[in-house]
Amino acid sequence: MAEEPSGQLLIVDDDPELLQFLLEELSQDSIVCQGANCGAEALLLLRQQRFDLVVLDWNLPDFNGIEICRRLRSSGDTTPVLMLTAHHDLEDRVQALDLGADDYITKPFELPELHARVRAQLRRSRYPSIERPSEQLTLGDLRINLMTRTVRRGERDVSLTQREFDLLAFLVKHQGTVQPREQILDSVWGAPFVGDPNTLDVYMGYLRRKLEGAELPKLLHTVRGVGFMARLEQA
């Protein structure tokens, strides 16, 4: 009996040989794969269909991967993006994460690592429907709706990417207790975590910029040498 597909995957690369190789290779993990050879085709497919993950090449003939991420996030599309890049500079990797990529892997890459990163992203896409003890989480004036995956602070709607939402929901679910860095990475990014541990700090920065301000009580706290905690700071 054929194994049920574990996810819908869009692979975007302008190298026809590499694209065909990735389509065949990643389909071996019981994933249904579809390919696109340029940014315009990828954006069209993402408007027409639902995907669980986009494997996106940084360099494309029309739009680069960064621009595609920016367009996706600005339109409210939270489909996870795994960026394939030959850029090794820290600034480039941070830029990719800042503009909406959920993870990245540098070329040349090892196939076992690529498979592991894809599996981790697909696991994360299934967690919200598995781990939902209640429909809403609250912390002070913060409201997190787990069914609609929306966030409000006070009277303001807060737009989050899928990864930002999962991270915030995890911390608020365990509010008042310090969560070790390793536990957060394994729970939010998928166990075992594969990647740069500093990714967590980058995403915590995203959340703080979107949720906190000079006149608002602090919600997200760093416990140096241990991890992070969600707790309402008392005035």
PDB file of C-alpha atoms in Angstrom:
ATOM      1  CA  MET A   1       0.000   0.000   0.000  1.00  0.00           C
ATOM      2  CA  ALA A   2       1.330   3.425  -0.934  1.00  0.00           C
ATOM      3  CA  GLU A   3       2.298   5.669   1.930  1.00  0.00           C
ATOM      4  CA  GLU A   4       0.100   8.721   2.448  1.00  0.00           C
ATOM      5  CA  PRO A   5       1.762  11.989   1.376  1.00  0.00           C
ATOM      6  CA  SER A   6       3.125  13.896   4.364  1.00  0.00           C
ATOM      7  CA  GLY A   7       2.943  17.319   2.770  1.00  0.00           C
ATOM      8  CA  GLN A   8       2.551  19.494  -0.305  1.00  0.00           C
ATOM      9  CA  LEU A   9       5.870  20.978  -1.375  1.00  0.00           C
ATOM     10  CA  LEU A  10       6.675  23.710  -3.931  1.00  0.00           C
ATOM     11  CA  ILE A  11      10.275  23.740  -5.202  1.00  0.00           C
ATOM     12  CA  VAL A  12      11.450  26.882  -7.001  1.00  0.00           C
ATOM     13  CA  ASP A  13      14.733  26.864  -8.956  1.00  0.00           C
ATOM     14  CA  ASP A  14      15.703  28.114 -12.410  1.00  0.00           C
ATOM     15  CA  ASP A  15      18.282  25.350 -12.974  1.00  0.00           C
ATOM     16  CA  PRO A  16      16.222  22.663 -14.777  1.00  0.00           C
ATOM     17  CA  GLU A  17      18.557  19.821 -13.826  1.00  0.00           C
ATOM     18  CA  LEU A  18      18.667  20.793 -10.146  1.00  0.00           C
ATOM     19  CA  LEU A  19      14.907  21.360 -10.081  1.00  0.00           C
ATOM     20  CA  GLN A  20      14.225  17.917 -11.533  1.00  0.00           C
ATOM     21  CA  PHE A  21      16.706  16.348  -9.121  1.00  0.00           C
ATOM     22  CA  LEU A  22      15.059  17.997  -6.104  1.00  0.00           C
ATOM     23  CA  LEU A  23      11.583  17.026  -7.284  1.00  0.00           C
ATOM     24  CA  GLU A  24      12.628  13.385  -7.538  1.00  0.00           C
ATOM     25  CA  GLU A  25      14.745  13.366  -4.376  1.00  0.00           C
ATOM     26  CA  LEU A  26      12.246  15.027  -2.033  1.00  0.00           C
ATOM     27  CA  SER A  27       9.357  12.944  -3.376  1.00  0.00           C
ATOM     28  CA  GLN A  28      11.086   9.954  -1.787  1.00  0.00           C
ATOM     29  CA  ASP A  29       9.905  11.192   1.633  1.00  0.00           C
ATOM     30  CA  SER A  30       6.260  10.613   0.588  1.00  0.00           C
ATOM     31  CA  ILE A  31       5.876  14.305  -0.189  1.00  0.00           C
ATOM     32  CA  VAL A  32       3.866  15.561  -3.139  1.00  0.00           C
ATOM     33  CA  CYS A  33       6.206  17.944  -4.986  1.00  0.00           C
ATOM     34  CA  GLN A  34       5.518  20.577  -7.617  1.00  0.00           C
ATOM     35  CA  GLY A  35       8.118  22.694  -9.382  1.00  0.00           C
ATOM     36  CA  ALA A  36       8.442  26.259 -10.643  1.00  0.00           C
ATOM     37  CA  ASN A  37      11.382  27.711 -12.577  1.00  0.00           C
ATOM     38  CA  CYS A  38      10.877  31.414 -11.823  1.00  0.00           C
ATOM     39  CA  GLY A  39       9.453  33.745  -9.216  1.00  0.00           C
ATOM     40  CA  ALA A  40       6.385  34.745 -11.223  1.00  0.00           C
ATOM     41  CA  GLU A  41       5.312  31.119 -11.675  1.00  0.00           C
ATOM     42  CA  ALA A  42       5.915  30.428  -7.981  1.00  0.00           C
ATOM     43  CA  LEU A  43       3.793  33.395  -6.857  1.00  0.00           C
ATOM     44  CA  LEU A  44       0.992  32.336  -9.221  1.00  0.00           C
ATOM     45  CA  LEU A  45       0.993  28.772  -7.877  1.00  0.00           C
ATOM     46  CA  LEU A  46       0.992  30.034  -4.285  1.00  0.00           C
ATOM     47  CA  ARG A  47      -2.115  32.123  -5.033  1.00  0.00           C
ATOM     48  CA  GLN A  48      -3.879  29.149  -6.651  1.00  0.00           C
ATOM     49  CA  GLN A  49      -2.940  26.305  -4.306  1.00  0.00           C
ATOM     50  CA  ARG A  50      -2.082  25.581  -0.696  1.00  0.00           C
ATOM     51  CA  PHE A  51       1.441  24.319   0.041  1.00  0.00           C
ATOM     52  CA  ASP A  52       2.937  23.177   3.327  1.00  0.00           C
ATOM     53  CA  LEU A  53       6.439  24.364   2.425  1.00  0.00           C
ATOM     54  CA  VAL A  54       8.290  26.296  -0.286  1.00  0.00           C
ATOM     55  CA  VAL A  55      11.891  25.338  -1.055  1.00  0.00           C
ATOM     56  CA  LEU A  56      13.078  28.542  -2.678  1.00  0.00           C
ATOM     57  CA  ASP A  57      16.305  29.337  -4.520  1.00  0.00           C
ATOM     58  CA  TRP A  58      17.754  32.753  -3.657  1.00  0.00           C
ATOM     59  CA  ASN A  59      18.814  33.602  -7.245  1.00  0.00           C
ATOM     60  CA  LEU A  60      16.036  33.518  -9.859  1.00  0.00           C
ATOM     61  CA  PRO A  61      15.876  35.205 -13.273  1.00  0.00           C
ATOM     62  CA  ASP A  62      12.955  37.524 -12.480  1.00  0.00           C
ATOM     63  CA  PHE A  63      12.568  37.944  -8.690  1.00  0.00           C
ATOM     64  CA  ASN A  64      15.159  36.832  -6.189  1.00  0.00           C
ATOM     65  CA  GLY A  65      14.097  34.715  -3.252  1.00  0.00           C
ATOM     66  CA  ILE A  66      14.202  37.689  -0.890  1.00  0.00           C
ATOM     67  CA  GLU A  67      11.678  39.596  -3.006  1.00  0.00           C
ATOM     68  CA  ILE A  68       9.391  36.564  -3.194  1.00  0.00           C
ATOM     69  CA  CYS A  69       9.485  36.219   0.611  1.00  0.00           C
ATOM     70  CA  ARG A  70       8.699  39.909   0.988  1.00  0.00           C
ATOM     71  CA  ARG A  71       5.731  39.675  -1.365  1.00  0.00           C
ATOM     72  CA  LEU A  72       4.392  36.569   0.346  1.00  0.00           C
ATOM     73  CA  ARG A  73       4.547  38.059   3.836  1.00  0.00           C
ATOM     74  CA  SER A  74       3.181  41.444   2.791  1.00  0.00           C
ATOM     75  CA  SER A  75       0.144  39.656   1.316  1.00  0.00           C
ATOM     76  CA  GLY A  76      -0.449  37.743   4.562  1.00  0.00           C
ATOM     77  CA  ASP A  77       0.746  34.385   3.188  1.00  0.00           C
ATOM     78  CA  THR A  78       2.457  32.490   6.030  1.00  0.00           C
ATOM     79  CA  THR A  79       3.542  29.408   4.040  1.00  0.00           C
ATOM     80  CA  PRO A  80       6.913  28.328   5.490  1.00  0.00           C
ATOM     81  CA  VAL A  81       9.912  29.062   3.260  1.00  0.00           C
ATOM     82  CA  LEU A  82      13.202  27.141   3.230  1.00  0.00           C
ATOM     83  CA  MET A  83      15.749  29.223   1.313  1.00  0.00           C
ATOM     84  CA  LEU A  84      18.493  27.635  -0.799  1.00  0.00           C
ATOM     85  CA  THR A  85      21.390  30.043  -1.025  1.00  0.00           C
ATOM     86  CA  ALA A  86      25.038  30.276  -1.994  1.00  0.00           C
ATOM     87  CA  HIS A  87      25.315  33.362   0.251  1.00  0.00           C
ATOM     88  CA  HIS A  88      27.380  32.546   3.320  1.00  0.00           C
ATOM     89  CA  ASP A  89      27.529  36.013   4.903  1.00  0.00           C
ATOM     90  CA  LEU A  90      25.703  36.468   8.198  1.00  0.00           C
ATOM     91  CA  GLU A  91      24.118  39.709   6.953  1.00  0.00           C
ATOM     92  CA  ASP A  92      22.565  37.893   3.981  1.00  0.00           C
ATOM     93  CA  ARG A  93      21.164  35.141   6.179  1.00  0.00           C
ATOM     94  CA  VAL A  94      19.721  37.665   8.617  1.00  0.00           C
ATOM     95  CA  GLN A  95      18.158  39.577   5.710  1.00  0.00           C
ATOM     96  CA  ALA A  96      16.477  36.394   4.483  1.00  0.00           C
ATOM     97  CA  LEU A  97      15.031  35.729   7.943  1.00  0.00           C
ATOM     98  CA  ASP A  98      14.016  39.363   8.394  1.00  0.00           C
ATOM     99  CA  LEU A  99      11.987  39.293   5.186  1.00  0.00           C
ATOM    100  CA  GLY A 100      10.095  36.100   5.955  1.00  0.00           C
ATOM    101  CA  ALA A 101      12.217  33.005   5.326  1.00  0.00           C
ATOM    102  CA  ASP A 102      11.739  30.405   8.054  1.00  0.00           C
ATOM    103  CA  ASP A 103      15.006  28.564   7.494  1.00  0.00           C
ATOM    104  CA  TYR A 104      17.873  28.420   5.031  1.00  0.00           C
ATOM    105  CA  ILE A 105      20.486  25.977   3.809  1.00  0.00           C
ATOM    106  CA  THR A 106      23.675  27.024   2.037  1.00  0.00           C
ATOM    107  CA  LYS A 107      24.929  25.520  -1.217  1.00  0.00           C
ATOM    108  CA  PRO A 108      26.512  23.120  -1.675  1.00  0.00           C
ATOM    109  CA  PHE A 109      24.380  21.177   0.805  1.00  0.00           C
ATOM    110  CA  GLU A 110      24.315  17.588   1.952  1.00  0.00           C
ATOM    111  CA  LEU A 111      21.142  15.700   1.042  1.00  0.00           C
ATOM    112  CA  PRO A 112      20.569  14.255   4.548  1.00  0.00           C
ATOM    113  CA  GLU A 113      20.548  17.798   5.952  1.00  0.00           C
ATOM    114  CA  LEU A 114      18.112  18.994   3.282  1.00  0.00           C
ATOM    115  CA  HIS A 115      15.775  16.081   4.000  1.00  0.00           C
ATOM    116  CA  ALA A 116      16.000  16.769   7.747  1.00  0.00           C
ATOM    117  CA  ARG A 117      15.181  20.463   7.338  1.00  0.00           C
ATOM    118  CA  VAL A 118      12.224  19.700   5.070  1.00  0.00           C
ATOM    119  CA  ARG A 119      10.874  17.107   7.518  1.00  0.00           C
ATOM    120  CA  ALA A 120      11.272  19.541  10.421  1.00  0.00           C
ATOM    121  CA  GLN A 121       9.309  22.258   8.596  1.00  0.00           C
ATOM    122  CA  LEU A 122       6.537  19.839   7.652  1.00  0.00           C
ATOM    123  CA  ARG A 123       6.280  18.606  11.250  1.00  0.00           C
ATOM    124  CA  ARG A 124       5.834  22.195  12.401  1.00  0.00           C
ATOM    125  CA  SER A 125       2.990  22.737   9.925  1.00  0.00           C
ATOM    126  CA  ARG A 126       1.081  19.869  11.578  1.00  0.00           C
ATOM    127  CA  TYR A 127       1.652  20.822  15.227  1.00  0.00           C
ATOM    128  CA  PRO A 128      -1.041  23.524  15.559  1.00  0.00           C
ATOM    129  CA  SER A 129      -3.797  21.019  14.741  1.00  0.00           C
ATOM    130  CA  ILE A 130      -2.339  18.430  17.120  1.00  0.00           C
ATOM    131  CA  GLU A 131      -1.468  20.576  20.126  1.00  0.00           C
ATOM    132  CA  ARG A 132      -4.482  22.782  20.768  1.00  0.00           C
ATOM    133  CA  PRO A 133      -5.688  22.442  24.386  1.00  0.00           C
ATOM    134  CA  SER A 134      -7.905  25.523  24.067  1.00  0.00           C
ATOM    135  CA  GLU A 135      -8.941  27.942  21.365  1.00  0.00           C
ATOM    136  CA  GLN A 136      -7.364  31.049  22.910  1.00  0.00           C
ATOM    137  CA  LEU A 137      -4.307  31.965  24.938  1.00  0.00           C
ATOM    138  CA  THR A 138      -4.052  35.202  26.910  1.00  0.00           C
ATOM    139  CA  LEU A 139      -1.311  37.148  28.651  1.00  0.00           C
ATOM    140  CA  GLY A 140      -2.316  40.552  29.953  1.00  0.00           C
ATOM    141  CA  ASP A 141      -3.909  42.369  26.995  1.00  0.00           C
ATOM    142  CA  LEU A 142      -2.430  39.868  24.513  1.00  0.00           C
ATOM    143  CA  ARG A 143      -4.924  37.513  22.849  1.00  0.00           C
ATOM    144  CA  ILE A 144      -3.826  34.555  20.710  1.00  0.00           C
ATOM    145  CA  ASN A 145      -6.520  32.684  18.789  1.00  0.00           C
ATOM    146  CA  LEU A 146      -5.194  29.212  18.014  1.00  0.00           C
ATOM    147  CA  MET A 147      -8.038  28.361  15.652  1.00  0.00           C
ATOM    148  CA  THR A 148      -7.707  31.375  13.370  1.00  0.00           C
ATOM    149  CA  ARG A 149      -3.991  31.909  14.158  1.00  0.00           C
ATOM    150  CA  THR A 150      -4.544  35.602  14.828  1.00  0.00           C
ATOM    151  CA  VAL A 151      -2.998  37.828  17.497  1.00  0.00           C
ATOM    152  CA  ARG A 152      -4.229  41.035  19.129  1.00  0.00           C
ATOM    153  CA  ARG A 153      -2.584  43.251  21.700  1.00  0.00           C
ATOM    154  CA  GLY A 154      -5.132  45.563  23.216  1.00  0.00           C
ATOM    155  CA  GLU A 155      -7.121  46.976  20.305  1.00  0.00           C
ATOM    156  CA  ARG A 156      -4.360  46.353  17.761  1.00  0.00           C
ATOM    157  CA  ASP A 157      -4.092  43.391  15.382  1.00  0.00           C
ATOM    158  CA  VAL A 158      -0.561  41.998  15.183  1.00  0.00           C
ATOM    159  CA  SER A 159       0.566  40.371  11.932  1.00  0.00           C
ATOM    160  CA  LEU A 160       2.927  37.426  12.492  1.00  0.00           C
ATOM    161  CA  THR A 161       4.545  34.869  10.233  1.00  0.00           C
ATOM    162  CA  GLN A 162       3.834  31.194  10.884  1.00  0.00           C
ATOM    163  CA  ARG A 163       7.095  30.723  12.771  1.00  0.00           C
ATOM    164  CA  GLU A 164       6.618  33.885  14.837  1.00  0.00           C
ATOM    165  CA  PHE A 165       3.105  32.742  15.749  1.00  0.00           C
ATOM    166  CA  ASP A 166       4.284  29.269  16.775  1.00  0.00           C
ATOM    167  CA  LEU A 167       7.081  30.720  18.917  1.00  0.00           C
ATOM    168  CA  LEU A 168       4.791  33.198  20.655  1.00  0.00           C
ATOM    169  CA  ALA A 169       2.091  30.577  21.255  1.00  0.00           C
ATOM    170  CA  PHE A 170       4.643  28.182  22.753  1.00  0.00           C
ATOM    171  CA  LEU A 171       5.990  30.781  25.196  1.00  0.00           C
ATOM    172  CA  VAL A 172       2.552  32.047  26.221  1.00  0.00           C
ATOM    173  CA  LYS A 173       1.285  28.502  26.656  1.00  0.00           C
ATOM    174  CA  HIS A 174       4.115  28.029  29.182  1.00  0.00           C
ATOM    175  CA  GLN A 175       3.897  31.551  30.608  1.00  0.00           C
ATOM    176  CA  GLY A 176       5.533  32.123  33.970  1.00  0.00           C
ATOM    177  CA  THR A 177       8.112  29.375  33.479  1.00  0.00           C
ATOM    178  CA  VAL A 178      11.562  29.717  31.930  1.00  0.00           C
ATOM    179  CA  GLN A 179      11.884  27.720  28.715  1.00  0.00           C
ATOM    180  CA  PRO A 180      15.454  26.571  27.916  1.00  0.00           C
ATOM    181  CA  ARG A 181      16.753  27.525  24.478  1.00  0.00           C
ATOM    182  CA  GLU A 182      17.114  23.885  23.407  1.00  0.00           C
ATOM    183  CA  GLN A 183      13.531  23.117  24.418  1.00  0.00           C
ATOM    184  CA  ILE A 184      12.188  26.075  22.457  1.00  0.00           C
ATOM    185  CA  LEU A 185      14.169  25.191  19.327  1.00  0.00           C
ATOM    186  CA  ASP A 186      13.089  21.545  19.422  1.00  0.00           C
ATOM    187  CA  SER A 187       9.445  22.392  20.122  1.00  0.00           C
ATOM    188  CA  VAL A 188       9.011  25.252  17.657  1.00  0.00           C
ATOM    189  CA  TRP A 189      11.452  24.343  14.864  1.00  0.00           C
ATOM    190  CA  GLY A 190      11.168  20.567  15.245  1.00  0.00           C
ATOM    191  CA  ALA A 191      13.277  17.986  17.068  1.00  0.00           C
ATOM    192  CA  PRO A 192      16.090  17.464  16.642  1.00  0.00           C
ATOM    193  CA  PHE A 193      16.758  21.106  15.768  1.00  0.00           C
ATOM    194  CA  VAL A 194      19.013  21.498  12.726  1.00  0.00           C
ATOM    195  CA  GLY A 195      20.447  24.938  12.071  1.00  0.00           C
ATOM    196  CA  ASP A 196      21.940  28.012  13.686  1.00  0.00           C
ATOM    197  CA  PRO A 197      20.802  28.356  17.346  1.00  0.00           C
ATOM    198  CA  ASN A 198      21.026  32.153  16.965  1.00  0.00           C
ATOM    199  CA  THR A 199      17.900  31.904  14.800  1.00  0.00           C
ATOM    200  CA  LEU A 200      15.943  31.910  18.065  1.00  0.00           C
ATOM    201  CA  ASP A 201      17.386  35.291  19.055  1.00  0.00           C
ATOM    202  CA  VAL A 202      16.476  36.707  15.646  1.00  0.00           C
ATOM    203  CA  TYR A 203      12.848  35.626  16.015  1.00  0.00           C
ATOM    204  CA  MET A 204      12.608  36.854  19.589  1.00  0.00           C
ATOM    205  CA  GLY A 205      13.706  40.240  18.240  1.00  0.00           C
ATOM    206  CA  TYR A 206      10.928  40.114  15.644  1.00  0.00           C
ATOM    207  CA  LEU A 207       8.303  39.396  18.297  1.00  0.00           C
ATOM    208  CA  ARG A 208       9.505  42.143  20.620  1.00  0.00           C
ATOM    209  CA  ARG A 209       9.418  44.735  17.869  1.00  0.00           C
ATOM    210  CA  LYS A 210       5.881  43.748  16.910  1.00  0.00           C
ATOM    211  CA  LEU A 211       4.426  43.275  20.401  1.00  0.00           C
ATOM    212  CA  GLU A 212       6.194  45.630  22.765  1.00  0.00           C
ATOM    213  CA  GLY A 213       6.711  49.354  22.975  1.00  0.00           C
ATOM    214  CA  ALA A 214       7.930  52.033  25.348  1.00  0.00           C
ATOM    215  CA  GLU A 215       4.524  52.469  26.992  1.00  0.00           C
ATOM    216  CA  LEU A 216       3.446  48.820  27.001  1.00  0.00           C
ATOM    217  CA  PRO A 217       4.149  46.279  29.754  1.00  0.00           C
ATOM    218  CA  LYS A 218       6.896  43.904  28.717  1.00  0.00           C
ATOM    219  CA  LEU A 219       5.765  40.364  27.866  1.00  0.00           C
ATOM    220  CA  LEU A 220       8.871  38.530  26.649  1.00  0.00           C
ATOM    221  CA  HIS A 221      11.849  38.181  28.976  1.00  0.00           C
ATOM    222  CA  THR A 222      15.386  36.879  28.481  1.00  0.00           C
ATOM    223  CA  VAL A 223      16.861  34.707  31.214  1.00  0.00           C
ATOM    224  CA  ARG A 224      20.560  34.935  30.500  1.00  0.00           C
ATOM    225  CA  GLY A 225      22.341  31.649  30.112  1.00  0.00           C
ATOM    226  CA  VAL A 226      19.058  29.699  30.159  1.00  0.00           C
ATOM    227  CA  GLY A 227      16.377  30.800  27.718  1.00  0.00           C
ATOM    228  CA  PHE A 228      13.212  32.900  27.531  1.00  0.00           C
ATOM    229  CA  MET A 229       9.970  33.364  29.432  1.00  0.00           C
ATOM    230  CA  ALA A 230       6.577  34.941  28.733  1.00  0.00           C
ATOM    231  CA  ARG A 231       5.375  36.901  31.732  1.00  0.00           C
ATOM    232  CA  LEU A 232       3.416  40.134  32.185  1.00  0.00           C
ATOM    233  CA  GLU A 233       5.740  42.751  33.625  1.00  0.00           C
ATOM    234  CA  GLN A 234       4.050  44.436  36.565  1.00  0.00           C
ATOM    235  CA  ALA A 235       3.938  48.223  36.555  1.00  0.00           C
TER     236      ALA A 235
END
